[in-house]
Coordinates of C-alpha atoms in Angstrom, one line a residue:
Chain A
M1 CA 73.4 129.4 62.9
Q2 CA 74.3 132.6 65.0
K3 CA 72.0 134.2 67.6
T4 CA 71.0 138.1 66.4
R5 CA 71.3 140.6 68.8
E6 CA 68.1 142.9 68.9
P7 CA 69.9 146.9 68.9
K8 CA 68.6 148.1 72.4
T9 CA 66.7 150.9 72.7
L10 CA 69.4 154.1 74.4
I11 CA 67.4 155.9 76.5
A12 CA 68.1 159.7 76.4
E13 CA 65.0 162.0 77.4
G14 CA 63.8 164.0 80.6
P15 CA 64.7 166.5 82.5
V16 CA 68.3 168.3 82.8
I17 CA 70.5 167.6 86.0
V18 CA 73.0 170.4 87.1
L19 CA 75.6 170.1 89.2
V20 CA 75.9 173.3 91.1
E21 CA 79.9 174.6 91.4
P22 CA 81.2 170.5 91.8
Q23 CA 84.3 169.3 93.1
L24 CA 85.7 166.0 92.8
G25 CA 85.9 164.2 88.8
E26 CA 84.7 161.4 90.0
N27 CA 81.0 162.4 91.5
I28 CA 80.7 164.1 88.4
G29 CA 81.5 160.9 87.0
M30 CA 79.5 158.9 88.8
V31 CA 76.8 161.3 88.3
A32 CA 77.5 160.4 84.5
R33 CA 77.5 156.8 84.9
A34 CA 73.9 156.7 87.0
M35 CA 71.8 159.8 85.0
A36 CA 73.2 157.0 81.7
N37 CA 71.5 153.9 83.8
F38 CA 68.2 155.7 84.0
G39 CA 68.0 156.6 80.7
L40 CA 68.7 160.7 81.6
A41 CA 71.5 162.3 79.0
Q42 CA 71.1 165.7 79.7
L43 CA 74.7 167.2 82.0
R44 CA 74.9 171.1 83.1
L45 CA 78.5 172.3 85.1
V46 CA 78.0 175.1 87.7
N47 CA 81.2 176.7 87.7
P48 CA 83.1 173.3 88.5
R49 CA 86.2 173.2 90.5
D50 CA 88.8 171.8 88.8
G51 CA 87.5 173.3 84.9
W52 CA 86.2 171.3 82.3
P53 CA 86.7 168.7 81.0
N54 CA 87.9 166.7 83.5
D55 CA 89.8 162.9 82.7
K56 CA 88.3 161.3 86.2
A57 CA 84.7 162.8 85.4
R58 CA 85.2 160.0 82.6
S59 CA 87.2 157.8 83.6
A60 CA 85.0 157.6 86.7
A61 CA 81.4 157.7 84.5
S62 CA 82.0 154.1 83.3
R63 CA 81.5 154.3 79.5
A64 CA 78.2 157.3 80.0
D65 CA 80.4 159.1 77.2
H66 CA 77.5 160.2 75.4
V67 CA 76.6 162.3 78.8
I68 CA 79.7 163.0 79.0
D69 CA 80.2 164.1 75.8
A70 CA 77.9 166.2 76.1
V71 CA 78.1 168.7 79.6
E72 CA 77.1 172.3 79.2
V73 CA 79.1 174.2 81.5
F74 CA 78.2 177.5 83.1
E75 CA 79.5 180.5 84.5
T76 CA 75.8 180.9 86.5
L77 CA 73.2 179.0 88.4
E78 CA 71.1 181.4 86.2
A79 CA 72.5 180.7 82.9
A80 CA 71.6 177.4 83.3
I81 CA 68.4 177.2 84.2
A82 CA 67.5 180.0 81.4
D83 CA 66.0 177.8 79.2
L84 CA 64.0 175.3 81.9
Q85 CA 60.6 176.1 82.5
Y86 CA 60.4 174.0 85.9
V87 CA 63.0 172.7 88.6
C88 CA 63.3 171.1 91.5
A89 CA 66.2 171.8 93.9
T90 CA 67.4 168.2 95.9
T91 CA 68.0 169.3 99.5
A92 CA 68.7 166.8 102.6
R93 CA 68.0 169.4 105.0
P94 CA 64.5 171.9 105.6
R95 CA 65.0 175.7 104.7
E96 CA 63.6 178.6 106.0
I97 CA 62.3 179.0 102.5
I98 CA 58.8 177.8 102.0
M99 CA 58.2 176.0 99.1
P100 CA 56.6 173.1 98.3
V101 CA 58.2 169.9 99.4
L102 CA 58.6 166.8 97.4
G103 CA 59.2 163.3 98.0
P104 CA 61.3 161.2 95.0
T105 CA 59.3 159.6 93.8
E106 CA 56.4 162.8 93.6
A107 CA 58.9 164.8 92.4
A108 CA 59.5 161.8 89.6
G109 CA 55.8 162.0 88.8
K110 CA 55.3 165.4 88.2
L111 CA 59.0 164.9 86.1
R112 CA 57.3 163.0 83.8
Q113 CA 54.0 164.3 83.4
L114 CA 56.1 168.7 83.2
H115 CA 57.7 166.3 80.2
V116 CA 55.5 164.4 78.0
S117 CA 53.8 167.4 78.1
G118 CA 56.8 169.6 76.0
V119 CA 58.0 171.0 79.1
R120 CA 61.2 171.5 79.8
T121 CA 62.1 170.4 82.9
G122 CA 65.9 170.2 85.3
I123 CA 66.8 169.0 88.6
L124 CA 69.3 170.9 90.8
F125 CA 72.3 170.0 93.1
G126 CA 74.4 171.1 95.1
R127 CA 78.1 171.6 96.3
E128 CA 79.3 168.2 98.5
R129 CA 79.9 170.1 101.5
W130 CA 77.3 171.8 101.8
G131 CA 74.4 171.8 99.2
L132 CA 72.4 175.1 98.0
E133 CA 72.1 178.0 99.1
N134 CA 68.4 180.2 100.1
E135 CA 68.7 182.1 97.2
E136 CA 69.6 179.1 94.7
L137 CA 66.9 177.5 96.0
S138 CA 64.9 180.3 95.5
L139 CA 65.2 180.0 91.8
C140 CA 64.0 176.7 91.7
D141 CA 59.9 175.6 91.6
A142 CA 60.4 172.9 93.9
I143 CA 61.9 171.0 96.5
V144 CA 63.0 167.4 96.7
T145 CA 64.0 165.2 99.2
F146 CA 65.3 161.7 100.7
P147 CA 63.9 159.4 103.0
V148 CA 66.5 158.7 104.7
N149 CA 68.1 157.5 108.6
P150 CA 68.2 160.7 110.5
A151 CA 70.4 159.6 112.6
F152 CA 72.5 158.6 109.7
A153 CA 72.1 160.9 106.7
S154 CA 75.1 160.8 104.0
L155 CA 73.8 160.6 100.5
N156 CA 76.4 161.7 98.6
I157 CA 75.7 163.8 95.2
A158 CA 76.3 160.8 93.2
Q159 CA 73.4 158.4 95.7
A160 CA 71.2 161.3 95.1
V161 CA 71.7 161.8 91.5
L162 CA 71.5 157.8 90.8
L163 CA 67.7 157.4 93.4
V164 CA 66.2 160.5 91.3
S165 CA 67.4 159.2 88.3
Y166 CA 65.6 155.3 89.0
E167 CA 62.6 157.2 90.2
W168 CA 62.4 158.7 87.0
L169 CA 62.9 155.5 85.1
K170 CA 60.5 153.9 86.8
T171 CA 57.4 156.3 85.4
A172 CA 58.2 155.7 82.2
N173 CA 55.9 152.4 80.9
L174 CA 59.0 150.4 80.0
P175 CA 57.6 146.8 79.3
P176 CA 59.7 144.2 82.1
L177 CA 63.1 143.8 80.9
F178 CA 61.8 139.8 80.6
A179 CA 59.1 138.3 82.3
E180 CA 59.3 134.5 83.3
E181 CA 56.1 134.2 85.2
I182 CA 55.5 131.5 86.5
V183 CA 51.8 129.8 85.3
P184 CA 50.8 127.8 87.8
A185 CA 49.6 124.1 86.2
K186 CA 45.9 123.0 86.0
R187 CA 44.3 121.9 89.0
E188 CA 44.1 118.5 87.8
N189 CA 47.8 118.1 86.9
I190 CA 48.3 118.8 91.0
A191 CA 45.8 116.3 91.6
G192 CA 47.1 114.3 89.9
L193 CA 50.9 114.3 91.0
V194 CA 48.8 114.4 94.8
E195 CA 47.2 111.1 93.9
H196 CA 51.0 109.7 92.6
V197 CA 52.0 111.0 96.0
I198 CA 49.4 109.8 97.6
G199 CA 49.4 106.1 96.2
S200 CA 52.7 105.8 96.6
L201 CA 53.1 106.4 100.3
K202 CA 50.3 103.7 100.5
E203 CA 52.2 100.9 99.5
T204 CA 54.2 102.1 102.6
S205 CA 54.1 102.8 106.2
Y206 CA 53.7 106.0 105.6
F207 CA 49.7 106.5 107.1
H208 CA 49.6 105.3 110.5
P209 CA 47.5 105.2 112.9
P210 CA 44.8 104.4 109.7
E211 CA 42.3 106.9 111.9
K212 CA 45.3 109.8 111.0
Q213 CA 45.2 108.9 107.1
E214 CA 42.3 111.6 106.0
R215 CA 43.6 114.1 107.3
M216 CA 47.7 113.0 107.0
E217 CA 46.7 113.1 103.2
Q218 CA 45.0 116.4 103.6
T219 CA 48.2 117.9 104.6
I220 CA 50.0 116.0 101.7
R221 CA 47.7 117.5 99.6
T222 CA 47.8 121.5 100.9
I223 CA 51.6 121.2 100.9
L224 CA 51.4 120.4 97.4
T225 CA 48.7 122.8 96.3
R226 CA 49.9 125.8 98.0
P227 CA 53.3 126.8 96.3
G228 CA 51.6 126.3 92.9
F229 CA 53.5 124.8 91.3
S230 CA 54.2 125.1 87.4
D231 CA 53.2 122.4 84.8
R232 CA 57.1 122.0 84.3
E233 CA 57.5 121.5 87.8
V234 CA 54.1 119.4 88.4
R235 CA 56.3 117.1 86.0
T236 CA 59.8 116.9 87.5
L237 CA 58.2 116.0 90.3
R238 CA 56.2 113.2 89.0
G239 CA 59.5 112.5 87.4
V240 CA 60.8 112.6 91.0
V241 CA 58.5 110.2 92.9
A242 CA 57.9 107.7 89.5
S243 CA 62.1 107.2 90.0
L244 CA 61.8 106.6 93.8
E245 CA 58.5 103.9 93.1
R246 CA 60.3 102.3 90.2
R247 CA 63.2 101.6 93.2
W248 CA 60.5 99.3 95.2
L249 CA 59.1 97.4 92.3
K250 CA 62.2 96.5 91.2
N251 CA 63.1 95.3 94.9
T252 CA 59.6 94.1 95.1
R253 CA 59.9 91.4 91.7
K254 CA 62.7 90.3 93.2
D255 CA 61.1 89.6 96.6
E256 CA 58.2 88.1 94.7
G257 CA 60.8 86.3 92.3
Chain B
M1 CA 69.7 180.6 124.6
Q2 CA 71.2 177.5 123.1
K3 CA 69.0 175.3 121.7
T4 CA 68.6 171.6 122.9
R5 CA 69.4 169.2 119.9
E6 CA 67.1 166.5 120.2
P7 CA 68.6 162.9 119.7
K8 CA 68.0 161.6 116.6
T9 CA 66.8 158.1 116.2
L10 CA 69.4 155.5 114.3
I11 CA 67.4 153.1 112.4
A12 CA 68.8 149.7 112.2
E13 CA 66.8 146.5 111.2
G14 CA 65.6 144.3 108.5
P15 CA 66.9 142.2 106.1
V16 CA 70.4 140.9 106.2
I17 CA 72.5 142.3 103.0
V18 CA 75.5 139.2 101.2
L19 CA 77.5 140.2 99.1
V20 CA 79.1 137.3 97.7
E21 CA 82.8 137.1 96.9
P22 CA 83.2 140.6 96.9
Q23 CA 86.8 142.3 95.5
L24 CA 86.8 145.8 96.2
G25 CA 87.1 147.8 99.9
E26 CA 85.8 150.9 98.2
N27 CA 82.7 148.9 97.4
I28 CA 81.7 147.1 100.9
G29 CA 82.0 150.4 102.5
M30 CA 79.9 152.0 100.0
V31 CA 77.6 149.2 100.3
A32 CA 77.5 150.4 104.1
R33 CA 77.0 154.0 103.8
A34 CA 74.2 152.5 101.2
M35 CA 72.6 151.1 104.0
A36 CA 73.6 152.9 106.8
N37 CA 71.4 156.1 105.3
F38 CA 68.3 153.5 104.9
G39 CA 68.2 152.2 108.4
L40 CA 69.9 148.5 106.7
A41 CA 73.2 147.6 109.7
Q42 CA 73.5 143.9 109.5
L43 CA 76.3 143.0 106.5
R44 CA 77.5 139.7 105.9
L45 CA 79.7 138.8 103.0
V46 CA 80.5 135.2 102.0
N47 CA 84.8 134.9 100.8
P48 CA 86.1 138.8 100.4
R49 CA 89.1 138.6 98.4
D50 CA 90.8 140.7 100.2
G51 CA 90.3 139.6 103.9
W52 CA 88.0 140.9 106.9
P53 CA 88.5 143.4 108.4
N54 CA 89.9 145.7 105.8
D55 CA 91.1 149.7 106.3
K56 CA 89.8 150.8 103.0
A57 CA 86.3 150.0 103.6
R58 CA 86.2 151.7 106.8
S59 CA 87.4 154.9 104.9
A60 CA 85.1 154.6 102.3
A61 CA 81.4 153.5 104.7
S62 CA 81.5 157.3 105.9
R63 CA 81.4 156.8 109.6
A64 CA 78.8 153.8 109.4
D65 CA 80.6 152.2 111.8
H66 CA 78.4 150.6 113.1
V67 CA 77.3 148.5 109.7
I68 CA 81.2 148.5 109.6
D69 CA 82.1 146.9 113.7
A70 CA 78.9 144.4 112.8
V71 CA 80.2 142.7 109.4
E72 CA 80.1 139.2 109.8
V73 CA 82.0 136.7 107.3
F74 CA 81.2 133.7 106.4
E75 CA 83.3 130.5 103.9
T76 CA 80.3 129.9 101.9
L77 CA 76.9 131.0 100.8
E78 CA 75.0 128.8 102.2
A79 CA 76.1 128.9 105.7
A80 CA 75.9 132.9 105.2
I81 CA 71.7 132.8 104.6
A82 CA 71.1 129.3 106.8
D83 CA 69.3 130.9 109.3
L84 CA 66.9 133.4 107.4
Q85 CA 63.8 132.6 106.1
Y86 CA 63.4 134.2 102.7
V87 CA 65.8 135.3 100.5
C88 CA 66.2 137.5 97.4
A89 CA 68.7 138.0 95.4
T90 CA 69.5 140.6 92.6
T91 CA 71.0 139.9 88.9
A92 CA 70.2 142.3 86.2
R93 CA 70.1 139.5 83.5
P94 CA 67.5 137.2 82.5
R95 CA 69.3 133.2 83.8
E96 CA 67.4 130.2 83.1
I97 CA 66.8 128.9 86.0
I98 CA 62.6 130.0 86.6
M99 CA 61.7 132.0 89.7
P100 CA 59.4 134.6 90.9
V101 CA 61.1 137.6 89.7
L102 CA 60.4 141.1 91.7
G103 CA 60.9 144.6 91.0
P104 CA 63.2 146.6 93.8
T105 CA 59.5 148.0 95.0
E106 CA 57.4 144.9 95.2
A107 CA 60.4 142.7 96.9
A108 CA 60.8 146.0 99.8
G109 CA 57.3 145.4 100.4
K110 CA 57.6 142.0 100.4
L111 CA 60.6 141.8 102.6
R112 CA 58.5 144.5 104.5
Q113 CA 55.5 142.3 105.2
L114 CA 57.8 139.2 106.0
H115 CA 60.0 141.2 108.7
V116 CA 57.0 142.5 110.1
S117 CA 55.5 139.5 111.2
G118 CA 58.8 137.9 112.3
V119 CA 60.5 137.1 109.3
R120 CA 63.9 136.5 108.7
T121 CA 65.1 137.7 105.6
G122 CA 68.3 138.8 103.3
I123 CA 69.2 140.2 100.2
L124 CA 72.2 138.9 98.1
F125 CA 74.3 140.7 95.8
G126 CA 76.9 138.7 93.8
R127 CA 80.8 139.4 92.8
E128 CA 81.9 143.4 90.9
R129 CA 82.6 140.8 87.9
W130 CA 80.0 138.5 86.7
G131 CA 77.3 138.4 89.4
L132 CA 76.3 134.9 91.2
E133 CA 75.6 131.9 89.6
N134 CA 73.0 129.8 88.9
E135 CA 73.4 128.0 91.8
E136 CA 73.5 130.5 94.0
L137 CA 70.4 131.7 92.4
S138 CA 68.7 128.9 92.9
L139 CA 69.3 128.8 97.2
C140 CA 66.6 132.1 96.6
D141 CA 63.2 132.5 96.8
A142 CA 62.9 135.1 94.4
I143 CA 65.3 137.3 92.0
V144 CA 64.8 141.4 91.8
T145 CA 65.8 143.4 89.2
F146 CA 66.1 147.0 88.2
P147 CA 64.6 148.6 85.5
V148 CA 67.7 150.7 83.0
N149 CA 68.6 151.4 80.6
P150 CA 68.7 148.8 78.0
A151 CA 71.0 150.1 75.8
F152 CA 73.4 151.5 79.5
A153 CA 73.1 149.0 82.3
S154 CA 76.3 149.6 84.6
L155 CA 75.1 149.0 88.3
N156 CA 77.3 148.8 90.2
I157 CA 77.6 147.0 93.6
A158 CA 76.7 149.7 96.0
Q159 CA 74.0 151.1 93.3
A160 CA 72.6 148.2 93.8
V161 CA 72.8 147.9 96.8
L162 CA 71.6 151.8 97.6
L163 CA 68.6 151.4 95.9
V164 CA 67.3 148.2 97.4
S165 CA 68.3 149.9 100.9
Y166 CA 66.0 153.3 99.1
E167 CA 62.8 150.6 98.4
W168 CA 63.5 149.7 101.7
L169 CA 63.0 152.6 103.9
K170 CA 60.5 153.6 101.5
T171 CA 58.0 151.1 102.6
A172 CA 58.9 152.5 106.5
N173 CA 55.0 154.2 106.1
L174 CA 53.4 151.5 105.0
P175 CA 50.2 150.4 107.1
P176 CA 51.0 146.8 109.0
L177 CA 50.4 143.9 106.9
F178 CA 48.2 141.3 107.6
A179 CA 51.2 138.5 109.4
E180 CA 51.7 135.4 107.1
E181 CA 50.5 132.2 108.3
I182 CA 53.2 130.5 106.8
V183 CA 56.7 131.2 108.8
P184 CA 58.9 130.1 106.0
A185 CA 61.7 127.5 107.3
K186 CA 65.2 128.8 107.4
R187 CA 67.2 128.4 104.0
E188 CA 69.1 125.6 106.5
N189 CA 65.9 122.8 106.6
I190 CA 65.1 123.8 103.0
A191 CA 68.8 122.4 102.6
G192 CA 68.4 119.4 104.7
L193 CA 65.3 118.4 102.4
V194 CA 66.7 119.5 99.2
E195 CA 70.1 117.0 100.3
H196 CA 67.5 114.7 102.0
V197 CA 65.9 114.0 98.5
I198 CA 68.8 114.7 96.2
G199 CA 70.6 111.9 98.2
S200 CA 67.5 109.2 97.5
L201 CA 67.1 110.1 93.9
K202 CA 70.5 109.1 94.4
E203 CA 69.9 105.5 95.2
T204 CA 67.8 105.7 92.5
S205 CA 68.7 105.8 88.5
Y206 CA 66.8 109.2 88.6
F207 CA 70.0 111.1 87.6
H208 CA 70.9 109.5 84.2
P209 CA 72.7 111.3 82.2
P210 CA 75.0 111.5 84.3
E211 CA 76.5 114.5 82.6
K212 CA 72.8 116.0 83.5
Q213 CA 72.4 115.5 86.8
E214 CA 73.8 118.5 88.0
R215 CA 71.4 120.6 85.9
M216 CA 69.1 118.2 87.7
E217 CA 69.6 118.7 90.9
Q218 CA 69.6 122.3 90.4
T219 CA 66.5 122.3 89.1
I220 CA 65.4 120.2 92.7
R221 CA 66.5 122.5 94.3
T222 CA 64.7 125.6 92.8
I223 CA 61.7 123.4 93.0
L224 CA 62.2 123.0 96.3
T225 CA 63.3 126.6 97.6
R226 CA 60.6 128.5 95.3
P227 CA 57.0 127.1 97.3
G228 CA 58.4 129.4 101.5
F229 CA 58.1 125.9 103.5
S230 CA 57.8 126.3 106.5
D231 CA 59.2 124.1 108.5
R232 CA 56.0 122.6 109.4
E233 CA 56.0 121.5 105.7
V234 CA 59.3 120.9 105.6
R235 CA 58.9 117.7 108.5
T236 CA 56.3 116.5 106.5
L237 CA 58.3 116.6 103.4
R238 CA 61.0 114.5 105.1
G239 CA 58.5 112.0 106.6
V240 CA 57.4 111.4 103.1
V241 CA 60.3 111.2 101.3
A242 CA 62.0 109.0 105.1
S243 CA 58.9 106.9 104.5
L244 CA 59.4 106.1 101.1
E245 CA 63.4 105.1 102.1
R246 CA 62.6 102.8 104.3
R247 CA 60.3 100.7 102.0
W248 CA 63.5 100.6 100.2
L249 CA 65.5 100.0 102.7
K250 CA 62.5 97.2 104.0
N251 CA 63.2 96.1 100.4
T252 CA 66.9 95.8 100.1
R253 CA 67.3 94.3 103.2
K254 CA 65.0 91.3 102.3
D255 CA 67.2 91.0 99.0
E256 CA 69.8 90.7 101.1
G257 CA 68.4 88.3 104.0

């Protein structure tokens, strides 16, 4: 019988990503790929150096074709954000300009809140070489900045888009991709395992000297209780102990016989 | 008047990043760059396809030379994680194997907590093409998975390292957590326990039928790895197994004598 695959949901909503004068097609493609991974789909370019369409961009996008096909190109930043209602600008450096500064998590929360309220939002990313001009920043509502290593701050544009997109998707209350929770066994089954092991050890010289036996039993009980083994794990461990026991019994019977 | 630059702090601490059989030097370099951005500095490679050192890696690392210079190369995953005490594996897909599954934020919190307690931690990333094998996963304590677009899940290895490293640095300002009482044993000591138990079971009829042996060994490895046993606990468990063994040996010798 063939397994039926459930159709997978393509998430494609949320803030518009705006790249200001991007230079390398590879970077534009990697941006599209990063967006697609985290459910963003609208990419706008302001004056891309090598024009548009761009084969290198499509190739670097790794089949994020729905993003590449929907790219819109604008001559000015003003035009690119004209229909938006709330725009954040990403920048690594503090600027002279006075604006609210948000971390990526905060920014994602704010953007999600606005998005679910029907507000059209966007996030700006600057040029590979020198980012965004103060005049461009002044068109925005807030700055988003990344907490990076002070002595090694070298995020490229695709990495910056990846982090923002990732934070964006984290704000959706998606069900977990796969829940494989370990359900701890009932205490009585853990107790059964502990008694099994201790009972088995009593047949050996393990508990020596006798006055330490109680303390040693307690140690074993603690070790086997703390992990919160599941029922399946308990069954496996009992199988292990039983198997070791059978080996003795066989030998013991031989001894006796 | 000249402005004096404050010296910037180079953050370089935290989990070891382990790449299993990475193929492209560019990816290794981008991983080093991602790590440096977020303050990680220890990179280990298991069997890199093109050997080491690798010029493409250094070039793609964008001056993250302190990471590239400190790269360590290993022939096996076991050797690469031998001195670590808590290891997470990143994987996008659900597996048959039953282990705790953490989101990146949770994982970063857990890793930070262990790190400040002096526990040596690591994070595994699989091959570009097919990730990690189940046997490799069974050497780990937990799986880290990313919340991605169900219909477009295409994170490359450098992007995955970037996200984990980013979450790691975000935990830097968390208030210190209580020290964990149980310090997990080094991986090599866990491996020793697993080999001891499996070796001992091989003397019994436990592994039956033979074609299931590999799977059964993997189950035992997972069960004995997941709890994060301390060195003391490992010693106790080895004592338990040794004692059971001595019992056989005694009986066996009687048989023979």
